[in-house]
Tab-separated table of N, CA and C in Angstrom:
chain	number	residue	atom	x	y	z
A	1479	ASP	N	23.953	3.090	-0.129
A	1479	ASP	CA	23.300	4.322	0.295
A	1479	ASP	C	21.870	4.382	-0.214
A	1480	PHE	N	20.953	4.596	0.703
A	1480	PHE	CA	19.553	4.751	0.356
A	1480	PHE	C	19.216	6.232	0.361
A	1481	PRO	N	18.312	6.666	-0.504
A	1481	PRO	CA	17.929	8.083	-0.477
A	1481	PRO	C	17.165	8.400	0.807
A	1482	SER	N	17.467	9.539	1.391
A	1482	SER	CA	16.838	9.942	2.633
A	1482	SER	C	15.804	11.028	2.370
A	1483	HIS	N	14.768	11.066	3.184
A	1483	HIS	CA	13.790	12.136	3.040
A	1483	HIS	C	14.326	13.444	3.626
A	1484	LEU	N	15.494	13.373	4.248
A	1484	LEU	CA	16.114	14.570	4.826
A	1484	LEU	C	17.146	15.195	3.893
A	1485	ASP	N	17.335	14.611	2.704
A	1485	ASP	CA	18.369	15.100	1.787
A	1485	ASP	C	18.104	16.506	1.270
A	1486	ASP	N	16.844	16.912	1.234
A	1486	ASP	CA	16.537	18.236	0.701
A	1486	ASP	C	16.778	19.361	1.705
A	1487	LEU	N	17.148	19.028	2.944
A	1487	LEU	CA	17.479	20.060	3.929
A	1487	LEU	C	18.884	20.585	3.649
A	1488	PRO	N	19.042	21.896	3.472
A	1488	PRO	CA	20.389	22.437	3.219
A	1488	PRO	C	21.258	22.351	4.472
A	1489	PRO	N	22.506	21.954	4.346
A	1489	PRO	CA	23.366	21.814	5.534
A	1489	PRO	C	23.683	23.149	6.212
A	1490	THR	N	23.529	24.256	5.502
A	1490	THR	CA	23.825	25.562	6.108
A	1490	THR	C	22.649	26.098	6.916
A	1491	MET	N	21.513	25.435	6.835
A	1491	MET	CA	20.330	25.859	7.590
A	1491	MET	C	20.587	25.686	9.078
A	1492	LEU	N	20.115	26.649	9.880
A	1492	LEU	CA	20.338	26.589	11.312
A	1492	LEU	C	19.369	25.612	11.973
A	1493	LYS	N	19.788	25.086	13.128
A	1493	LYS	CA	18.924	24.191	13.881
A	1493	LYS	C	17.670	24.933	14.319
A	1494	LYS	N	16.665	24.169	14.695
A	1494	LYS	CA	15.349	24.718	15.011
A	1494	LYS	C	15.405	25.784	16.109
A	1495	ASP	N	16.170	25.548	17.163
A	1495	ASP	CA	16.205	26.465	18.305
A	1495	ASP	C	16.964	27.759	18.013
A	1496	TYR	N	17.871	27.735	17.040
A	1496	TYR	CA	18.728	28.894	16.795
A	1496	TYR	C	18.317	29.708	15.568
A	1497	ALA	N	17.285	29.301	14.873
A	1497	ALA	CA	16.911	29.974	13.624
A	1497	ALA	C	16.400	31.392	13.866
A	1498	ASN	N	15.721	31.645	14.982
A	1498	ASN	CA	15.114	32.955	15.229
A	1498	ASN	C	15.936	33.838	16.168
A	1499	VAL	N	17.133	33.422	16.535
A	1499	VAL	CA	17.976	34.213	17.423
A	1499	VAL	C	18.708	35.260	16.583
A	1500	PRO	N	18.568	36.572	16.902
A	1500	PRO	CA	19.168	37.617	16.054
A	1500	PRO	C	20.694	37.663	16.103
A	1501	ILE	N	21.298	37.257	17.184
A	1501	ILE	CA	22.751	37.353	17.336
A	1501	ILE	C	23.501	36.313	16.503
A	1502	VAL	N	22.795	35.326	15.980
A	1502	VAL	CA	23.425	34.251	15.217
A	1502	VAL	C	24.103	34.789	13.960
A	1503	ASN	N	23.576	35.867	13.382
A	1503	ASN	CA	24.149	36.416	12.150
A	1503	ASN	C	25.526	37.034	12.365
A	1504	SER	N	25.828	37.416	13.595
A	1504	SER	CA	27.109	38.076	13.852
A	1504	SER	C	28.160	37.154	14.467
A	1505	VAL	N	27.873	35.874	14.610
A	1505	VAL	CA	28.832	34.964	15.231
A	1505	VAL	C	29.857	34.474	14.216
A	1506	ASP	N	30.896	33.866	14.731
A	1506	ASP	CA	31.997	33.332	13.929
A	1506	ASP	C	31.495	32.178	13.048
A	1507	ASP	N	32.186	31.895	11.945
A	1507	ASP	CA	31.803	30.833	11.025
A	1507	ASP	C	31.844	29.458	11.691
A	1508	VAL	N	32.787	29.232	12.575
A	1508	VAL	CA	32.895	27.938	13.261
A	1508	VAL	C	31.663	27.708	14.142
A	1509	VAL	N	31.265	28.743	14.866
A	1509	VAL	CA	30.081	28.633	15.730
A	1509	VAL	C	28.835	28.443	14.858
A	1510	ARG	N	28.793	29.165	13.753
A	1510	ARG	CA	27.642	29.044	12.846
A	1510	ARG	C	27.529	27.615	12.290
A	1511	ARG	N	28.682	27.016	11.975
A	1511	ARG	CA	28.670	25.627	11.492
A	1511	ARG	C	28.199	24.675	12.585
A	1512	LEU	N	28.601	24.932	13.822
A	1512	LEU	CA	28.164	24.088	14.933
A	1512	LEU	C	26.647	24.183	15.157
A	1513	LEU	N	26.076	25.342	14.869
A	1513	LEU	CA	24.643	25.552	15.061
A	1513	LEU	C	23.815	25.188	13.825
A	1514	SER	N	24.501	24.814	12.753
A	1514	SER	CA	23.779	24.483	11.521
A	1514	SER	C	23.471	22.986	11.465
A	1515	LEU	N	22.742	22.599	10.428
A	1515	LEU	CA	22.375	21.192	10.266
A	1515	LEU	C	23.547	20.312	9.865
A	1516	GLU	N	24.631	20.941	9.475
A	1516	GLU	CA	25.819	20.175	9.108
A	1516	GLU	C	26.320	19.354	10.288
A	1517	MET	N	26.210	19.900	11.484
A	1517	MET	CA	26.661	19.214	12.693
A	1517	MET	C	25.492	18.649	13.518
A	1518	ALA	N	24.300	18.717	12.993
A	1518	ALA	CA	23.121	18.266	13.739
A	1518	ALA	C	22.995	16.753	13.672
A	1519	ASN	N	22.358	16.204	14.682
A	1519	ASN	CA	22.108	14.761	14.669
A	1519	ASN	C	20.789	14.472	13.953
A	1520	GLN	N	20.489	13.212	13.801
A	1520	GLN	CA	19.307	12.773	13.048
A	1520	GLN	C	18.015	13.312	13.664
A	1521	LYS	N	17.941	13.307	14.979
A	1521	LYS	CA	16.727	13.737	15.671
A	1521	LYS	C	16.396	15.196	15.378
A	1522	GLU	N	17.428	16.044	15.380
A	1522	GLU	CA	17.208	17.465	15.110
A	1522	GLU	C	16.790	17.689	13.656
A	1523	LYS	N	17.361	16.908	12.753
A	1523	LYS	CA	16.969	17.021	11.344
A	1523	LYS	C	15.520	16.594	11.146
A	1524	VAL	N	15.120	15.529	11.832
A	1524	VAL	CA	13.737	15.057	11.725
A	1524	VAL	C	12.776	16.104	12.273
A	1525	LYS	N	13.154	16.783	13.355
A	1525	LYS	CA	12.309	17.843	13.911
A	1525	LYS	C	12.079	18.946	12.882
A	1526	ILE	N	13.139	19.330	12.204
A	1526	ILE	CA	13.020	20.397	11.206
A	1526	ILE	C	12.180	19.924	10.024
A	1527	LYS	N	12.386	18.688	9.590
A	1527	LYS	CA	11.608	18.149	8.471
A	1527	LYS	C	10.128	18.072	8.849
A	1528	THR	N	9.839	17.650	10.075
A	1528	THR	CA	8.460	17.587	10.546
A	1528	THR	C	7.840	18.975	10.539
A	1529	GLN	N	8.606	19.950	11.015
A	1529	GLN	CA	8.119	21.328	11.044
A	1529	GLN	C	7.821	21.828	9.630
A	1530	GLN	N	8.665	21.487	8.672
A	1530	GLN	CA	8.435	21.886	7.281
A	1530	GLN	C	7.158	21.253	6.729
A	1531	LEU	N	6.966	19.969	6.989
A	1531	LEU	CA	5.763	19.294	6.503
A	1531	LEU	C	4.504	19.877	7.142
A	1532	VAL	N	4.585	20.187	8.423
A	1532	VAL	CA	3.436	20.759	9.119
A	1532	VAL	C	3.116	22.138	8.551
A	1533	GLU	N	4.136	22.919	8.248
A	1533	GLU	CA	3.919	24.259	7.683
A	1533	GLU	C	3.207	24.193	6.338
A	1534	LYS	N	3.414	23.119	5.578
A	1534	LYS	CA	2.768	22.989	4.268
A	1534	LYS	C	1.256	22.864	4.389
A	1535	VAL	N	0.776	22.187	5.439
A	1535	VAL	CA	-0.653	21.888	5.540
A	1535	VAL	C	-1.363	22.625	6.662
A	1536	ARG	N	-0.652	23.392	7.444
A	1536	ARG	CA	-1.242	24.081	8.592
A	1536	ARG	C	-2.284	25.102	8.135
A	1537	ARG	N	-3.420	25.156	8.840
A	1537	ARG	CA	-4.488	26.111	8.507
A	1537	ARG	C	-4.157	27.519	8.956
A	1538	SER	N	-3.619	27.640	10.172
A	1538	SER	CA	-3.264	28.946	10.729
A	1538	SER	C	-1.985	28.784	11.552
A	1539	PRO	N	-1.347	29.881	11.936
A	1539	PRO	CA	-0.095	29.759	12.720
A	1539	PRO	C	-0.262	29.032	14.053
A	1540	ASN	N	-1.473	29.054	14.616
A	1540	ASN	CA	-1.704	28.404	15.911
A	1540	ASN	C	-2.239	26.984	15.778
A	1541	ASP	N	-2.387	26.496	14.561
A	1541	ASP	CA	-2.961	25.169	14.326
A	1541	ASP	C	-1.919	24.094	14.615
A	1542	ASN	N	-2.157	23.340	15.693
A	1542	ASN	CA	-1.227	22.273	16.054
A	1542	ASN	C	-1.887	20.906	16.158
A	1543	GLY	N	-3.215	20.838	16.043
A	1543	GLY	CA	-3.879	19.568	16.284
A	1543	GLY	C	-4.870	19.143	15.233
A	1544	SER	N	-4.983	19.883	14.141
A	1544	SER	CA	-5.955	19.502	13.120
A	1544	SER	C	-5.535	18.179	12.475
A	1545	PHE	N	-6.459	17.581	11.747
A	1545	PHE	CA	-6.179	16.289	11.120
A	1545	PHE	C	-5.015	16.397	10.140
A	1546	GLU	N	-4.941	17.505	9.408
A	1546	GLU	CA	-3.859	17.673	8.444
A	1546	GLU	C	-2.500	17.708	9.131
A	1547	VAL	N	-2.425	18.417	10.255
A	1547	VAL	CA	-1.157	18.522	10.994
A	1547	VAL	C	-0.771	17.156	11.568
A	1548	GLN	N	-1.758	16.422	12.104
A	1548	GLN	CA	-1.473	15.086	12.634
A	1548	GLN	C	-0.954	14.170	11.523
A	1549	ILE	N	-1.566	14.270	10.348
A	1549	ILE	CA	-1.139	13.446	9.214
A	1549	ILE	C	0.284	13.810	8.812
A	1550	ALA	N	0.609	15.111	8.798
A	1550	ALA	CA	1.964	15.548	8.435
A	1550	ALA	C	2.996	15.018	9.431
A	1551	MET	N	2.669	15.072	10.714
A	1551	MET	CA	3.606	14.584	11.731
A	1551	MET	C	3.803	13.069	11.610
A	1552	LEU	N	2.722	12.346	11.380
A	1552	LEU	CA	2.842	10.897	11.200
A	1552	LEU	C	3.626	10.560	9.937
A	1553	THR	N	3.453	11.354	8.891
A	1553	THR	CA	4.180	11.117	7.645
A	1553	THR	C	5.687	11.256	7.864
A	1554	ALA	N	6.090	12.275	8.609
A	1554	ALA	CA	7.521	12.450	8.895
A	1554	ALA	C	8.054	11.257	9.696
A	1555	LYS	N	7.289	10.803	10.695
A	1555	LYS	CA	7.713	9.648	11.489
A	1555	LYS	C	7.820	8.396	10.634
A	1556	ILE	N	6.824	8.186	9.771
A	1556	ILE	CA	6.807	6.994	8.921
A	1556	ILE	C	8.005	6.983	7.985
A	1557	ARG	N	8.308	8.125	7.395
A	1557	ARG	CA	9.452	8.188	6.473
A	1557	ARG	C	10.766	7.950	7.202
A	1558	THR	N	10.852	8.399	8.441
A	1558	THR	CA	12.056	8.140	9.234
A	1558	THR	C	12.177	6.652	9.541
A	1559	TYR	N	11.052	6.032	9.920
A	1559	TYR	CA	11.063	4.588	10.166
A	1559	TYR	C	11.450	3.813	8.903
A	1560	GLU	N	10.899	4.213	7.753
A	1560	GLU	CA	11.224	3.519	6.498
A	1560	GLU	C	12.714	3.586	6.216
A	1561	GLU	N	13.276	4.765	6.398
A	1561	GLU	CA	14.710	4.942	6.168
A	1561	GLU	C	15.519	4.064	7.124
A	1562	HIS	N	15.106	4.018	8.386
A	1562	HIS	CA	15.807	3.202	9.377
A	1562	HIS	C	15.707	1.716	9.025
A	1563	LEU	N	14.513	1.296	8.575
A	1563	LEU	CA	14.298	-0.120	8.274
A	1563	LEU	C	15.015	-0.564	7.005
A	1564	GLN	N	15.351	0.373	6.125
A	1564	GLN	CA	16.156	0.007	4.968
A	1564	GLN	C	17.569	-0.372	5.399
A	1565	LYS	N	18.063	0.315	6.415
A	1565	LYS	CA	19.408	0.009	6.922
A	1565	LYS	C	19.391	-1.195	7.860
A	1566	HIS	N	18.309	-1.336	8.620
A	1566	HIS	CA	18.201	-2.394	9.630
A	1566	HIS	C	16.914	-3.185	9.415
A	1567	PRO	N	16.876	-4.086	8.432
A	1567	PRO	CA	15.635	-4.771	8.081
A	1567	PRO	C	15.110	-5.739	9.149
A	1568	LYS	N	15.948	-6.146	10.103
A	1568	LYS	CA	15.496	-7.104	11.114
A	1568	LYS	C	14.984	-6.429	12.385
A	1569	ASP	N	14.871	-5.114	12.384
A	1569	ASP	CA	14.409	-4.378	13.553
A	1569	ASP	C	12.890	-4.472	13.639
A	1570	LYS	N	12.394	-5.498	14.309
A	1570	LYS	CA	10.954	-5.770	14.349
A	1570	LYS	C	10.194	-4.741	15.179
A	1571	ASN	N	10.816	-4.215	16.208
A	1571	ASN	CA	10.133	-3.258	17.075
A	1571	ASN	C	9.787	-1.981	16.309
A	1572	ASN	N	10.752	-1.454	15.572
A	1572	ASN	CA	10.481	-0.241	14.803
A	1572	ASN	C	9.550	-0.525	13.625
A	1573	ARG	N	9.599	-1.728	13.074
A	1573	ARG	CA	8.656	-2.088	12.005
A	1573	ARG	C	7.229	-2.068	12.550
A	1574	ARG	N	7.048	-2.607	13.749
A	1574	ARG	CA	5.730	-2.617	14.382
A	1574	ARG	C	5.249	-1.192	14.642
A	1575	ARG	N	6.132	-0.337	15.159
A	1575	ARG	CA	5.760	1.061	15.401
A	1575	ARG	C	5.389	1.767	14.105
A	1576	MET	N	6.157	1.497	13.053
A	1576	MET	CA	5.864	2.116	11.765
A	1576	MET	C	4.487	1.670	11.259
A	1577	LEU	N	4.185	0.369	11.366
A	1577	LEU	CA	2.894	-0.129	10.901
A	1577	LEU	C	1.745	0.455	11.716
A	1578	MET	N	1.963	0.656	13.015
A	1578	MET	CA	0.939	1.285	13.845
A	1578	MET	C	0.701	2.725	13.400
A	1579	ASP	N	1.781	3.443	13.103
A	1579	ASP	CA	1.641	4.829	12.628
A	1579	ASP	C	1.002	4.878	11.247
A	1580	VAL	N	1.320	3.920	10.392
A	1580	VAL	CA	0.699	3.859	9.062
A	1580	VAL	C	-0.806	3.650	9.213
A	1581	ASP	N	-1.206	2.748	10.118
A	1581	ASP	CA	-2.631	2.510	10.344
A	1581	ASP	C	-3.331	3.752	10.889
A	1582	ARG	N	-2.674	4.438	11.816
A	1582	ARG	CA	-3.268	5.642	12.391
A	1582	ARG	C	-3.432	6.712	11.311
A	1583	ARG	N	-2.394	6.875	10.465
A	1583	ARG	CA	-2.471	7.858	9.387
A	1583	ARG	C	-3.563	7.479	8.389
A	1584	LYS	N	-3.688	6.176	8.123
A	1584	LYS	CA	-4.720	5.708	7.191
A	1584	LYS	C	-6.116	6.042	7.709
A	1585	LYS	N	-6.332	5.869	9.024
A	1585	LYS	CA	-7.624	6.200	9.616
A	1585	LYS	C	-7.903	7.698	9.498
A	1586	LEU	N	-6.893	8.512	9.802
A	1586	LEU	CA	-7.071	9.964	9.707
A	1586	LEU	C	-7.356	10.380	8.262
A	1587	LEU	N	-6.646	9.787	7.308
A	1587	LEU	CA	-6.873	10.115	5.899
A	1587	LEU	C	-8.269	9.687	5.457
A	1588	ALA	N	-8.725	8.528	5.907
A	1588	ALA	CA	-10.060	8.052	5.537
A	1588	ALA	C	-11.128	8.993	6.084
A	1589	TYR	N	-10.939	9.439	7.327
A	1589	TYR	CA	-11.896	10.381	7.916
A	1589	TYR	C	-11.890	11.698	7.146
A	1590	LEU	N	-10.699	12.208	6.877
A	1590	LEU	CA	-10.580	13.474	6.153
A	1590	LEU	C	-11.181	13.359	4.760
A	1591	ARG	N	-10.995	12.213	4.127
A	1591	ARG	CA	-11.557	11.988	2.787
A	1591	ARG	C	-13.078	11.976	2.835
A	1592	ARG	N	-13.629	11.397	3.891
A	1592	ARG	CA	-15.075	11.316	4.039
A	1592	ARG	C	-15.694	12.678	4.350
A	1593	VAL	N	-15.018	13.484	5.189
A	1593	VAL	CA	-15.610	14.713	5.703
A	1593	VAL	C	-15.276	15.935	4.835
A	1594	ARG	N	-14.009	16.104	4.496
A	1594	ARG	CA	-13.589	17.298	3.730
A	1594	ARG	C	-12.657	16.842	2.610
A	1595	TYR	N	-13.244	16.510	1.481
A	1595	TYR	CA	-12.476	15.907	0.391
A	1595	TYR	C	-11.449	16.876	-0.195
A	1596	ASP	N	-11.780	18.166	-0.296
A	1596	ASP	CA	-10.840	19.130	-0.868
A	1596	ASP	C	-9.588	19.263	-0.008
A	1597	VAL	N	-9.757	19.267	1.303
A	1597	VAL	CA	-8.616	19.333	2.221
A	1597	VAL	C	-7.804	18.039	2.130
A	1598	PHE	N	-8.506	16.906	2.009
A	1598	PHE	CA	-7.845	15.611	1.859
A	1598	PHE	C	-6.946	15.605	0.618
A	1599	GLU	N	-7.487	16.056	-0.514
A	1599	GLU	CA	-6.690	16.080	-1.751
A	1599	GLU	C	-5.482	16.987	-1.618
A	1600	ASN	N	-5.685	18.164	-1.024
A	1600	ASN	CA	-4.586	19.115	-0.849
A	1600	ASN	C	-3.508	18.537	0.067
A	1601	THR	N	-3.927	17.882	1.144
A	1601	THR	CA	-2.973	17.289	2.089
A	1601	THR	C	-2.151	16.200	1.405
A	1602	CYS	N	-2.817	15.339	0.664
A	1602	CYS	CA	-2.106	14.257	-0.033
A	1602	CYS	C	-1.126	14.819	-1.050
A	1603	LYS	N	-1.528	15.870	-1.742
A	1603	LYS	CA	-0.661	16.466	-2.753
A	1603	LYS	C	0.545	17.147	-2.108
A	1604	GLN	N	0.305	17.902	-1.040
A	1604	GLN	CA	1.386	18.633	-0.370
A	1604	GLN	C	2.407	17.690	0.267
A	1605	LEU	N	1.917	16.589	0.846
A	1605	LEU	CA	2.801	15.667	1.566
A	1605	LEU	C	3.299	14.526	0.682
A	1606	ASN	N	2.850	14.502	-0.570
A	1606	ASN	CA	3.250	13.464	-1.524
A	1606	ASN	C	2.856	12.070	-1.004
A	1607	ILE	N	1.585	11.952	-0.611
A	1607	ILE	CA	1.033	10.688	-0.124
A	1607	ILE	C	0.134	10.125	-1.206
A	1608	GLN	N	0.287	8.842	-1.500
A	1608	GLN	CA	-0.589	8.188	-2.464
A	1608	GLN	C	-1.581	7.338	-1.680
A	1609	TYR	N	-2.816	7.806	-1.610
A	1609	TYR	CA	-3.861	7.116	-0.846
A	1609	TYR	C	-4.556	6.119	-1.752
A	1610	THR	N	-4.658	4.888	-1.293
A	1610	THR	CA	-5.394	3.869	-2.042
A	1610	THR	C	-6.601	3.451	-1.211
A	1611	LEU	N	-7.709	3.230	-1.888
A	1611	LEU	CA	-8.917	2.831	-1.182
A	1611	LEU	C	-8.728	1.452	-0.556
A	1612	PRO	N	-9.314	1.225	0.617
A	1612	PRO	CA	-9.191	-0.097	1.229
A	1612	PRO	C	-9.966	-1.112	0.405
A	1613	PRO	N	-9.524	-2.365	0.386
A	1613	PRO	CA	-10.224	-3.375	-0.413
A	1613	PRO	C	-11.595	-3.686	0.185
A	1614	ALA	N	-12.481	-4.175	-0.650
A	1614	ALA	CA	-13.788	-4.615	-0.165
A	1614	ALA	C	-13.561	-5.789	0.778
A	1615	TYR	N	-14.528	-6.022	1.659
A	1615	TYR	CA	-14.365	-7.078	2.652
A	1615	TYR	C	-14.198	-8.427	1.966
A	1616	SER	N	-13.211	-9.141	2.365
A	1616	SER	CA	-13.032	-10.500	1.857
A	1616	SER	C	-12.650	-11.400	3.029
A	1617	ARG	N	-13.316	-12.519	3.100
A	1617	ARG	CA	-13.075	-13.446	4.203
A	1617	ARG	C	-11.808	-14.244	3.949
A	1618	ARG	N	-11.053	-14.469	4.997
A	1618	ARG	CA	-9.848	-15.273	4.884
A	1618	ARG	C	-10.258	-16.731	4.739
A	1619	ILE	N	-9.790	-17.369	3.694
A	1619	ILE	CA	-10.195	-18.744	3.412
A	1619	ILE	C	-9.311	-19.712	4.191
A	1620	THR	N	-9.958	-20.525	5.013
A	1620	THR	CA	-9.243	-21.542	5.782
A	1620	THR	C	-9.833	-22.906	5.439
A	1621	LYS	N	-9.145	-23.949	5.823
A	1621	LYS	CA	-9.645	-25.306	5.570
A	1621	LYS	C	-10.962	-25.532	6.302
A	1622	ARG	N	-11.043	-25.037	7.505
A	1622	ARG	CA	-12.261	-25.208	8.295
A	1622	ARG	C	-13.432	-24.506	7.615
A	1623	TRP	N	-13.202	-23.276	7.134
A	1623	TRP	CA	-14.267	-22.533	6.474
A	1623	TRP	C	-14.712	-23.237	5.193
A	1624	LEU	N	-13.743	-23.771	4.425
A	1624	LEU	CA	-14.091	-24.489	3.196
A	1624	LEU	C	-14.914	-25.746	3.502
A	1625	ALA	N	-14.542	-26.480	4.549
A	1625	ALA	CA	-15.283	-27.686	4.928
A	1625	ALA	C	-16.701	-27.323	5.370
A	1626	LYS	N	-16.817	-26.246	6.142
A	1626	LYS	CA	-18.124	-25.806	6.616
A	1626	LYS	C	-19.005	-25.385	5.441
A	1627	LYS	N	-18.434	-24.660	4.496
A	1627	LYS	CA	-19.181	-24.217	3.320
A	1627	LYS	C	-19.639	-25.419	2.492
A	1628	ALA	N	-18.752	-26.390	2.273
A	1628	ALA	CA	-19.106	-27.586	1.509
A	1628	ALA	C	-20.230	-28.345	2.214
A	1629	PHE	N	-20.155	-28.443	3.536
A	1629	PHE	CA	-21.201	-29.118	4.296
A	1629	PHE	C	-22.541	-28.398	4.164
A	1630	CYS	N	-22.523	-27.070	4.246
A	1630	CYS	CA	-23.756	-26.282	4.116
A	1630	CYS	C	-24.372	-26.455	2.730
A	1631	ILE	N	-23.538	-26.478	1.701
A	1631	ILE	CA	-24.037	-26.680	0.334
A	1631	ILE	C	-24.654	-28.067	0.202
A	1632	LYS	N	-24.011	-29.067	0.788
A	1632	LYS	CA	-24.512	-30.441	0.737
A	1632	LYS	C	-25.865	-30.548	1.443
A	1633	VAL	N	-25.992	-29.923	2.606
A	1633	VAL	CA	-27.253	-29.940	3.350
A	1633	VAL	C	-28.345	-29.231	2.550
A	1634	PHE	N	-28.013	-28.113	1.926
A	1634	PHE	CA	-28.987	-27.363	1.126
A	1634	PHE	C	-29.501	-28.207	-0.040
A	1635	LYS	N	-28.584	-28.895	-0.732
A	1635	LYS	CA	-28.990	-29.737	-1.861
A	1635	LYS	C	-29.878	-30.898	-1.407
A	1636	GLU	N	-29.553	-31.505	-0.263
A	1636	GLU	CA	-30.381	-32.589	0.273
A	1636	GLU	C	-31.776	-32.075	0.610
A	1637	ALA	N	-31.851	-30.900	1.194
A	1637	ALA	CA	-33.150	-30.311	1.525
A	1637	ALA	C	-33.944	-30.040	0.253
A	1638	GLN	N	-33.271	-29.579	-0.801
A	1638	GLN	CA	-33.950	-29.321	-2.074
A	1638	GLN	C	-34.497	-30.629	-2.656
A	1639	LYS	N	-33.715	-31.717	-2.544
A	1639	LYS	CA	-34.168	-33.015	-3.065
A	1639	LYS	C	-35.401	-33.497	-2.313
A	1640	LEU	N	-35.437	-33.281	-0.984
A	1640	LEU	CA	-36.588	-33.708	-0.189
A	1640	LEU	C	-37.831	-32.884	-0.526
A	1641	LYS	N	-37.647	-31.633	-0.856
A	1641	LYS	CA	-38.775	-30.768	-1.165
A	1641	LYS	C	-39.205	-30.885	-2.631
A	1642	ALA	N	-38.425	-31.520	-3.468
A	1642	ALA	CA	-38.701	-31.577	-4.911
A	1642	ALA	C	-40.064	-32.180	-5.236
A	1643	PRO	N	-40.472	-33.354	-4.670
A	1643	PRO	CA	-41.800	-33.909	-5.014
A	1643	PRO	C	-42.946	-32.968	-4.610
A	1644	GLU	N	-42.800	-32.343	-3.466
A	1644	GLU	CA	-43.830	-31.412	-2.999
A	1644	GLU	C	-43.935	-30.205	-3.938
A	1645	ARG	N	-42.791	-29.671	-4.369
A	1645	ARG	CA	-42.799	-28.520	-5.279
A	1645	ARG	C	-43.367	-28.912	-6.644
A	1646	LEU	N	-43.066	-30.126	-7.107
A	1646	LEU	CA	-43.604	-30.604	-8.385
A	1646	LEU	C	-45.133	-30.696	-8.316
A	1647	LYS	N	-45.641	-31.237	-7.202
A	1647	LYS	CA	-47.085	-31.350	-7.003
A	1647	LYS	C	-47.716	-29.954	-6.980
A	1648	GLN	N	-47.062	-29.006	-6.322
A	1648	GLN	CA	-47.570	-27.636	-6.242
A	1648	GLN	C	-47.619	-26.991	-7.632
A	1649	ARG	N	-46.594	-27.202	-8.438
A	1649	ARG	CA	-46.561	-26.650	-9.800
A	1649	ARG	C	-47.705	-27.219	-10.652
A	1650	GLN	N	-47.930	-28.519	-10.510
A	1650	GLN	CA	-49.017	-29.160	-11.276
A	1650	GLN	C	-50.371	-28.577	-10.884
A	1651	GLU	N	-50.576	-28.309	-9.604
A	1651	GLU	CA	-51.820	-27.685	-9.138
A	1651	GLU	C	-51.981	-26.290	-9.737
A	1652	TRP	N	-50.893	-25.513	-9.764
A	1652	TRP	CA	-50.954	-24.155	-10.333
A	1652	TRP	C	-51.317	-24.203	-11.817
A	1653	ARG	N	-50.697	-25.133	-12.541
A	1653	ARG	CA	-50.984	-25.257	-13.975
A	1653	ARG	C	-52.454	-25.656	-14.203
A	1654	ALA	N	-52.958	-26.574	-13.357
A	1654	ALA	CA	-54.359	-27.004	-13.487
A	1654	ALA	C	-55.289	-25.828	-13.234
A	1655	ARG	N	-54.996	-25.028	-12.230
A	1655	ARG	CA	-55.814	-23.838	-11.931
A	1655	ARG	C	-55.761	-22.859	-13.092
A	1656	ALA	N	-54.549	-22.675	-13.647
A	1656	ALA	CA	-54.398	-21.734	-14.775
A	1656	ALA	C	-55.212	-22.208	-15.985
A	1657	ARG	N	-55.190	-23.503	-16.247
A	1657	ARG	CA	-55.973	-24.047	-17.377
A	1657	ARG	C	-57.480	-23.859	-17.133
A	1658	ALA	N	-57.895	-24.092	-15.859
A	1658	ALA	CA	-59.316	-23.942	-15.523
A	1658	ALA	C	-59.761	-22.497	-15.716
A	1659	ARG	N	-58.927	-21.562	-15.361
A	1659	ARG	CA	-59.264	-20.156	-15.547
A	1659	ARG	C	-59.319	-19.800	-17.025
A	1660	ALA	N	-58.399	-20.354	-17.793
A	1660	ALA	CA	-58.344	-20.075	-19.236
A	1660	ALA	C	-59.577	-20.624	-19.946
A	1661	GLU	N	-60.145	-21.735	-19.504
A	1661	GLU	CA	-61.308	-22.348	-20.148
A	1661	GLU	C	-62.526	-21.643	-19.693
């Protein structure tokens, strides 16, 4: 058994569609259990979890598209994919989808960090996201690149050797001029 991000949802909580219906309070216990999360499938639980995460970072009741809300929705999807991949590690299609969502969330977080740092910090704290800075650019080292670099260094050294007598002559001229000025 792996820990689920849906474990904190109480089983007596009503499904998303039935939470605001007033007649639900007067129905029989069996019907109430059928309408609760105890009998809900994974998809309905994920919807409720997504809604909870969005409520944590939402700016206003009508806010459905801000960067924070998009990040919250992607976070819920990513956590669902992670949970699924723990049970089914060979599911390459869902791994690819998860990595695409991780990249999209990373881009949104980077933008939010650049533009509104206080909102970025609050979003990361509320959603329990640990943001790490991207690494500095580093070139992938291949055999071809190493051979090319070695060749360039060799050519540079040969050019320096060819220019050495000319540079020595130039230095001697400068020293002679400096001595003439000093005298």
